[in-house]
Amino acid sequence: MKKALITGINGMDGSYLADLLLEKGYKVYGLERRTSSKNRVNTSHLEGRITFVKGDLADQNSLARVLRESDPDEVYSLGAQSFVGESWNTPEQTGDVTGIGVLRLLEAIREYGKKIKFYQASTSEMFGKMENFANEDTKFHPRSPYGVAKLYGHWITINYKESYDMFNVSGILFNHESERRGIEFVTRKITDGVAQIYHGKKDIITLGNLDAKRDWGYAPDYVEAMWLMLQNDKPESYVIATGIIHTIGDFLDVAFQNIGVTNWEKHVVQDPAFMRPADVQYLAGDSSRARRELGWEPKVNFDEMIERMVKNDINLHEE
């Protein structure tokens, strides 16, 4: 039985990855920080099925201890301060956890001495300022403290692979969403707001930039790509994306159509407070290499993804 350690287990990707690995017969360990109250909204269904272990990406000794406890064959580095907007409010903490946290985990693995396959959750936010579809050779130009921190994690992963002959890969994932997305993210904010409008609990959704263009996929499809990368014979990094571009306005169109509203403008207000100091207007990826070499394909399209999210939020708001 293979063993896997997932940091960020309680996040959207971490919980879906755990689901996938359990289906494939893994013994799964999930890293979570010790807090006064557990945050297992996405992982309550995993209690008793995986082993939760206590550790912190800001504390290398705790990571070394977790490695001894779990003795994994694969480590999936998903833990981070992952909300882009928040990274301007807490840039130092974002750099420490999202960037240096990867170094601490890699160093703990190196000192542990076992040959462990390592996956780093990189992001399209590292590209930042771009105009065309990005692939594995596209130049990086991050536009947020989050993007900069992720770029450090990406390059330190490559550096340790080349310096210590470690099996390290990075998945450069473009935007992906699901029913388990945190409420602070704009996509879930929209679907939750639409659900509340459907139930008559509110009339307005307050948003920032409506013109940003993104390449959106469905999170369960994307965690499959993470697993496929670690099954390769050689450690290679890949861009994971649908190659289809939509605006926030497109997202609103589909979300409101699910409750029979065709004119969403009367329900949406733009607030400058939600505008970022340096926003990314366009993010779109070319995943042809992953499709060719990994056999990966996205299965759930844009409209179906949003339909699932809206229906889930409607059910959550039922009294």
GROMACS .gro file of C-alpha atoms in nm:
model
  319
    1MET     CA    1   0.000   0.000   0.000
    2LYS     CA    2   0.141   0.338  -0.104
    3LYS     CA    3   0.140   0.615   0.155
    4ALA     CA    4   0.086   0.982   0.076
    5LEU     CA    5   0.116   1.297   0.285
    6ILE     CA    6  -0.094   1.596   0.179
    7THR     CA    7  -0.033   1.945   0.318
    8GLY     CA    8  -0.335   2.171   0.291
    9ILE     CA    9  -0.559   1.869   0.343
   10ASN     CA   10  -0.856   2.080   0.453
   11GLY     CA   11  -0.853   2.296   0.142
   12MET     CA   12  -1.049   2.230  -0.175
   13ASP     CA   13  -0.769   2.054  -0.365
   14GLY     CA   14  -0.642   1.865  -0.061
   15SER     CA   15  -0.982   1.711   0.012
   16TYR     CA   16  -1.041   1.606  -0.349
   17LEU     CA   17  -0.690   1.465  -0.376
   18ALA     CA   18  -0.749   1.259  -0.062
   19ASP     CA   19  -1.071   1.124  -0.218
   20LEU     CA   20  -0.879   1.024  -0.531
   21LEU     CA   21  -0.589   0.861  -0.346
   22LEU     CA   22  -0.823   0.660  -0.125
   23GLU     CA   23  -0.996   0.529  -0.438
   24LYS     CA   24  -0.654   0.419  -0.562
   25GLY     CA   25  -0.577   0.229  -0.244
   26TYR     CA   26  -0.340   0.471  -0.072
   27LYS     CA   27  -0.301   0.524   0.298
   28VAL     CA   28  -0.343   0.900   0.330
   29TYR     CA   29  -0.203   1.138   0.591
   30GLY     CA   30  -0.332   1.494   0.601
   31LEU     CA   31  -0.133   1.777   0.757
   32GLU     CA   32  -0.329   2.033   0.954
   33ARG     CA   33  -0.228   2.309   1.192
   34ARG     CA   34  -0.326   2.282   1.557
   35THR     CA   35  -0.608   2.530   1.617
   36SER     CA   36  -0.866   2.585   1.891
   37SER     CA   37  -1.139   2.463   1.656
   38LYS     CA   38  -1.102   2.220   1.368
   39ASN     CA   39  -1.159   2.346   1.014
   40ARG     CA   40  -1.285   2.031   0.843
   41VAL     CA   41  -1.570   2.163   0.633
   42ASN     CA   42  -1.424   1.991   0.326
   43THR     CA   43  -1.286   1.685   0.505
   44SER     CA   44  -1.546   1.579   0.761
   45HIS     CA   45  -1.631   1.285   0.532
   46LEU     CA   46  -1.266   1.173   0.554
   47GLU     CA   47  -1.258   1.139   0.933
   48GLY     CA   48  -1.180   0.778   1.016
   49ARG     CA   49  -1.063   0.714   0.660
   50ILE     CA   50  -0.740   0.915   0.664
   51THR     CA   51  -0.493   1.003   0.939
   52PHE     CA   52  -0.478   1.370   1.034
   53VAL     CA   53  -0.134   1.476   1.158
   54LYS     CA   54  -0.040   1.801   1.330
   55GLY     CA   55   0.226   2.024   1.179
   56ASP     CA   56   0.296   2.372   1.051
   57LEU     CA   57   0.467   2.494   0.735
   58ALA     CA   58   0.625   2.767   0.947
   59ASP     CA   59   0.795   2.508   1.172
   60GLN     CA   60   1.043   2.270   1.008
   61ASN     CA   61   1.080   2.050   1.318
   62SER     CA   62   0.709   1.970   1.304
   63LEU     CA   63   0.742   1.876   0.937
   64ALA     CA   64   1.031   1.643   1.013
   65ARG     CA   65   0.824   1.482   1.286
   66VAL     CA   66   0.529   1.435   1.050
   67LEU     CA   67   0.754   1.266   0.793
   68ARG     CA   68   0.873   1.019   1.054
   69GLU     CA   69   0.516   0.952   1.157
   70SER     CA   70   0.377   0.906   0.805
   71ASP     CA   71   0.683   0.767   0.619
   72PRO     CA   72   0.526   0.864   0.285
   73ASP     CA   73   0.607   0.750  -0.067
   74GLU     CA   74   0.457   1.069  -0.207
   75VAL     CA   75   0.422   1.419  -0.065
   76TYR     CA   76   0.174   1.667  -0.211
   77SER     CA   77   0.262   2.024  -0.113
   78LEU     CA   78  -0.073   2.203  -0.135
   79GLY     CA   79  -0.067   2.402   0.190
   80ALA     CA   80  -0.039   2.780   0.151
   81GLN     CA   81  -0.196   3.116   0.221
   82SER     CA   82  -0.379   3.076  -0.107
   83PHE     CA   83  -0.612   3.377  -0.129
   84VAL     CA   84  -0.454   3.620  -0.375
   85GLY     CA   85  -0.637   3.926  -0.242
   86GLU     CA   86  -0.531   3.856   0.116
   87SER     CA   87  -0.165   3.842   0.014
   88TRP     CA   88  -0.154   4.224  -0.007
   89ASN     CA   89  -0.281   4.248   0.352
   90THR     CA   90  -0.039   3.985   0.485
   91PRO     CA   91   0.254   3.982   0.240
   92GLU     CA   92   0.512   3.870   0.497
   93GLN     CA   93   0.303   3.582   0.624
   94THR     CA   94   0.219   3.482   0.267
   95GLY     CA   95   0.589   3.476   0.178
   96ASP     CA   96   0.676   3.276   0.487
   97VAL     CA   97   0.412   3.005   0.447
   98THR     CA   98   0.352   2.995   0.072
   99GLY     CA   99   0.717   3.040  -0.026
  100ILE     CA  100   0.957   2.947   0.255
  101GLY     CA  101   0.715   2.679   0.374
  102VAL     CA  102   0.801   2.481   0.059
  103LEU     CA  103   1.171   2.510   0.139
  104ARG     CA  104   1.112   2.382   0.493
  105LEU     CA  105   0.920   2.082   0.360
  106LEU     CA  106   1.185   2.002   0.098
  107GLU     CA  107   1.462   2.033   0.352
  108ALA     CA  108   1.276   1.803   0.591
  109ILE     CA  109   1.240   1.547   0.310
  110ARG     CA  110   1.608   1.579   0.217
  111GLU     CA  111   1.716   1.521   0.576
  112TYR     CA  112   1.472   1.231   0.617
  113GLY     CA  113   1.675   1.048   0.352
  114LYS     CA  114   1.405   0.838   0.190
  115LYS     CA  115   1.337   0.866  -0.185
  116ILE     CA  116   1.006   1.048  -0.179
  117LYS     CA  117   0.819   1.179  -0.482
  118PHE     CA  118   0.728   1.545  -0.426
  119TYR     CA  119   0.452   1.750  -0.588
  120GLN     CA  120   0.452   2.129  -0.557
  121ALA     CA  121   0.129   2.318  -0.619
  122SER     CA  122   0.246   2.597  -0.844
  123THR     CA  123   0.000   2.838  -1.002
  124SER     CA  124  -0.084   3.039  -1.310
  125GLU     CA  125  -0.052   3.350  -1.090
  126MET     CA  126   0.324   3.312  -1.141
  127PHE     CA  127   0.273   3.417  -1.504
  128GLY     CA  128   0.084   3.726  -1.397
  129LYS     CA  129   0.139   3.975  -1.675
  130MET     CA  130   0.065   3.786  -1.995
  131GLU     CA  131  -0.121   3.825  -2.323
  132ASN     CA  132  -0.125   3.480  -2.485
  133PHE     CA  133  -0.174   3.120  -2.378
  134ALA     CA  134   0.102   3.018  -2.137
  135ASN     CA  135   0.290   2.689  -2.150
  136GLU     CA  136   0.583   2.541  -1.959
  137ASP     CA  137   0.829   2.775  -2.136
  138THR     CA  138   0.643   3.102  -2.084
  139LYS     CA  139   0.820   3.376  -1.889
  140PHE     CA  140   0.699   3.445  -1.534
  141HIS     CA  141   0.588   3.793  -1.422
  142PRO     CA  142   0.387   3.761  -1.097
  143ARG     CA  143   0.160   4.050  -1.002
  144SER     CA  144   0.085   3.981  -0.634
  145PRO     CA  145   0.271   3.882  -0.316
  146TYR     CA  146   0.099   3.545  -0.353
  147GLY     CA  147   0.234   3.500  -0.707
  148VAL     CA  148   0.584   3.599  -0.598
  149ALA     CA  149   0.575   3.356  -0.303
  150LYS     CA  150   0.452   3.076  -0.527
  151LEU     CA  151   0.731   3.149  -0.772
  152TYR     CA  152   0.984   3.100  -0.493
  153GLY     CA  153   0.823   2.767  -0.406
  154HIS     CA  154   0.832   2.668  -0.773
  155TRP     CA  155   1.199   2.749  -0.822
  156ILE     CA  156   1.317   2.600  -0.492
  157THR     CA  157   1.141   2.278  -0.596
  158ILE     CA  158   1.340   2.278  -0.920
  159ASN     CA  159   1.660   2.371  -0.737
  160TYR     CA  160   1.631   2.079  -0.494
  161LYS     CA  161   1.553   1.842  -0.781
  162GLU     CA  162   1.868   1.947  -0.965
  163SER     CA  163   2.089   1.978  -0.657
  164TYR     CA  164   1.993   1.661  -0.468
  165ASP     CA  165   1.854   1.433  -0.740
  166MET     CA  166   1.506   1.444  -0.585
  167PHE     CA  167   1.190   1.341  -0.770
  168ASN     CA  168   1.027   1.686  -0.760
  169VAL     CA  169   0.758   1.817  -0.993
  170SER     CA  170   0.545   2.131  -1.009
  171GLY     CA  171   0.192   2.146  -1.140
  172ILE     CA  172   0.130   2.492  -1.284
  173LEU     CA  173  -0.246   2.486  -1.244
  174PHE     CA  174  -0.474   2.749  -1.388
  175ASN     CA  175  -0.792   2.854  -1.209
  176HIS     CA  176  -1.006   2.564  -1.096
  177GLU     CA  177  -1.322   2.572  -0.887
  178SER     CA  178  -1.578   2.347  -0.725
  179GLU     CA  179  -1.847   2.321  -0.460
  180ARG     CA  180  -1.571   2.308  -0.198
  181ARG     CA  181  -1.412   2.642  -0.293
  182GLY     CA  182  -1.374   2.883   0.000
  183ILE     CA  183  -1.642   3.148   0.031
  184GLU     CA  184  -1.384   3.431   0.012
  185PHE     CA  185  -1.299   3.346  -0.350
  186VAL     CA  186  -1.490   3.540  -0.617
  187THR     CA  187  -1.633   3.234  -0.793
  188ARG     CA  188  -1.784   3.089  -0.475
  189LYS     CA  189  -1.889   3.438  -0.367
  190ILE     CA  190  -2.091   3.455  -0.687
  191THR     CA  191  -2.255   3.113  -0.660
  192ASP     CA  192  -2.330   3.163  -0.290
  193GLY     CA  193  -2.476   3.506  -0.367
  194VAL     CA  194  -2.690   3.364  -0.648
  195ALA     CA  195  -2.819   3.096  -0.410
  196GLN     CA  196  -2.911   3.360  -0.151
  197ILE     CA  197  -3.088   3.569  -0.416
  198TYR     CA  198  -3.279   3.254  -0.521
  199HIS     CA  199  -3.394   3.204  -0.160
  200GLY     CA  200  -3.479   3.574  -0.115
  201LYS     CA  201  -3.211   3.626   0.148
  202LYS     CA  202  -3.034   3.909  -0.039
  203ASP     CA  203  -3.060   4.112  -0.358
  204ILE     CA  204  -2.705   4.229  -0.429
  205ILE     CA  205  -2.362   4.071  -0.482
  206THR     CA  206  -2.071   4.311  -0.435
  207LEU     CA  207  -1.770   4.240  -0.657
  208GLY     CA  208  -1.454   4.400  -0.793
  209ASN     CA  209  -1.320   4.367  -1.148
  210LEU     CA  210  -1.577   4.207  -1.380
  211ASP     CA  211  -1.357   4.213  -1.690
  212ALA     CA  212  -1.078   3.979  -1.575
  213LYS     CA  213  -1.036   3.684  -1.811
  214ARG     CA  214  -0.959   3.340  -1.672
  215ASP     CA  215  -0.916   2.980  -1.781
  216TRP     CA  216  -1.144   2.790  -1.540
  217GLY     CA  217  -1.155   2.415  -1.484
  218TYR     CA  218  -1.308   2.176  -1.230
  219ALA     CA  219  -1.098   2.093  -0.925
  220PRO     CA  220  -1.146   1.711  -0.919
  221ASP     CA  221  -1.013   1.698  -1.277
  222TYR     CA  222  -0.708   1.897  -1.174
  223VAL     CA  223  -0.611   1.684  -0.873
  224GLU     CA  224  -0.603   1.384  -1.106
  225ALA     CA  225  -0.328   1.567  -1.298
  226MET     CA  226  -0.130   1.604  -0.973
  227TRP     CA  227  -0.137   1.229  -0.921
  228LEU     CA  228  -0.047   1.155  -1.283
  229MET     CA  229   0.265   1.372  -1.258
  230LEU     CA  230   0.401   1.161  -0.973
  231GLN     CA  231   0.339   0.838  -1.166
  232ASN     CA  232   0.576   0.949  -1.443
  233ASP     CA  233   0.909   0.771  -1.482
  234LYS     CA  234   1.088   1.109  -1.480
  235PRO     CA  235   1.008   1.421  -1.279
  236GLU     CA  236   0.852   1.667  -1.523
  237SER     CA  237   0.642   1.976  -1.454
  238TYR     CA  238   0.327   2.059  -1.648
  239VAL     CA  239   0.076   2.336  -1.716
  240ILE     CA  240  -0.279   2.219  -1.639
  241ALA     CA  241  -0.559   2.421  -1.801
  242THR     CA  242  -0.867   2.391  -2.021
  243GLY     CA  243  -0.746   2.636  -2.286
  244ILE     CA  244  -1.085   2.812  -2.283
  245ILE     CA  245  -1.118   3.174  -2.167
  246HIS     CA  246  -1.411   3.332  -1.983
  247THR     CA  247  -1.467   3.664  -1.805
  248ILE     CA  248  -1.620   3.719  -1.462
  249GLY     CA  249  -1.920   3.845  -1.658
  250ASP     CA  250  -1.946   3.508  -1.833
  251PHE     CA  251  -1.937   3.338  -1.494
  252LEU     CA  252  -2.220   3.561  -1.375
  253ASP     CA  253  -2.421   3.485  -1.691
  254VAL     CA  254  -2.411   3.110  -1.631
  255ALA     CA  255  -2.460   3.132  -1.254
  256PHE     CA  256  -2.773   3.348  -1.281
  257GLN     CA  257  -2.913   3.139  -1.567
  258ASN     CA  258  -2.931   2.853  -1.316
  259ILE     CA  259  -3.196   3.046  -1.122
  260GLY     CA  260  -3.375   3.179  -1.430
  261VAL     CA  261  -3.230   3.532  -1.418
  262THR     CA  262  -3.108   3.671  -1.751
  263ASN     CA  263  -3.034   4.029  -1.640
  264TRP     CA  264  -2.784   3.995  -1.355
  265GLU     CA  265  -2.665   4.359  -1.376
  266LYS     CA  266  -2.937   4.472  -1.134
  267HIS     CA  267  -2.805   4.227  -0.875
  268VAL     CA  268  -2.432   4.311  -0.901
  269VAL     CA  269  -2.252   4.616  -0.763
  270GLN     CA  270  -1.884   4.692  -0.820
  271ASP     CA  271  -1.689   4.819  -0.519
  272PRO     CA  272  -1.339   4.971  -0.554
  273ALA     CA  273  -1.251   4.808  -0.220
  274PHE     CA  274  -1.239   4.474  -0.404
  275MET     CA  275  -1.000   4.601  -0.672
  276ARG     CA  276  -0.643   4.474  -0.634
  277PRO     CA  277  -0.336   4.705  -0.639
  278ALA     CA  278  -0.196   4.518  -0.941
  279ASP     CA  279  -0.457   4.295  -1.097
  280VAL     CA  280  -0.406   4.021  -1.353
  281GLN     CA  281  -0.639   4.083  -1.643
  282TYR     CA  282  -0.576   3.765  -1.843
  283LEU     CA  283  -0.473   3.410  -1.752
  284ALA     CA  284  -0.505   3.124  -2.000
  285GLY     CA  285  -0.307   2.803  -2.034
  286ASP     CA  286  -0.184   2.563  -2.299
  287SER     CA  287  -0.191   2.213  -2.149
  288SER     CA  288  -0.108   2.030  -2.471
  289ARG     CA  289   0.205   1.877  -2.322
  290ALA     CA  290   0.012   1.729  -2.026
  291ARG     CA  291  -0.253   1.596  -2.260
  292ARG     CA  292   0.009   1.438  -2.481
  293GLU     CA  293   0.246   1.296  -2.217
  294LEU     CA  294   0.014   1.228  -1.923
  295GLY     CA  295  -0.304   1.148  -2.113
  296TRP     CA  296  -0.484   1.410  -1.903
  297GLU     CA  297  -0.807   1.570  -2.019
  298PRO     CA  298  -1.056   1.795  -1.836
  299LYS     CA  299  -1.391   1.618  -1.803
  300VAL     CA  300  -1.628   1.881  -1.658
  301ASN     CA  301  -1.689   2.195  -1.866
  302PHE     CA  302  -1.741   2.555  -1.753
  303ASP     CA  303  -2.122   2.554  -1.755
  304GLU     CA  304  -2.150   2.219  -1.575
  305MET     CA  305  -1.900   2.327  -1.309
  306ILE     CA  306  -2.100   2.642  -1.229
  307GLU     CA  307  -2.428   2.449  -1.230
  308ARG     CA  308  -2.289   2.210  -0.969
  309MET     CA  309  -2.166   2.501  -0.756
  310VAL     CA  310  -2.495   2.692  -0.770
  311LYS     CA  311  -2.706   2.383  -0.693
  312ASN     CA  312  -2.482   2.299  -0.399
  313ASP     CA  313  -2.511   2.650  -0.256
  314ILE     CA  314  -2.888   2.652  -0.308
  315ASN     CA  315  -2.908   2.333  -0.103
  316LEU     CA  316  -2.685   2.478   0.168
  317HIS     CA  317  -2.911   2.782   0.205
  318GLU     CA  318  -3.235   2.588   0.226
  319GLU     CA  319  -3.402   2.649   0.559
   0.00000   0.00000   0.00000
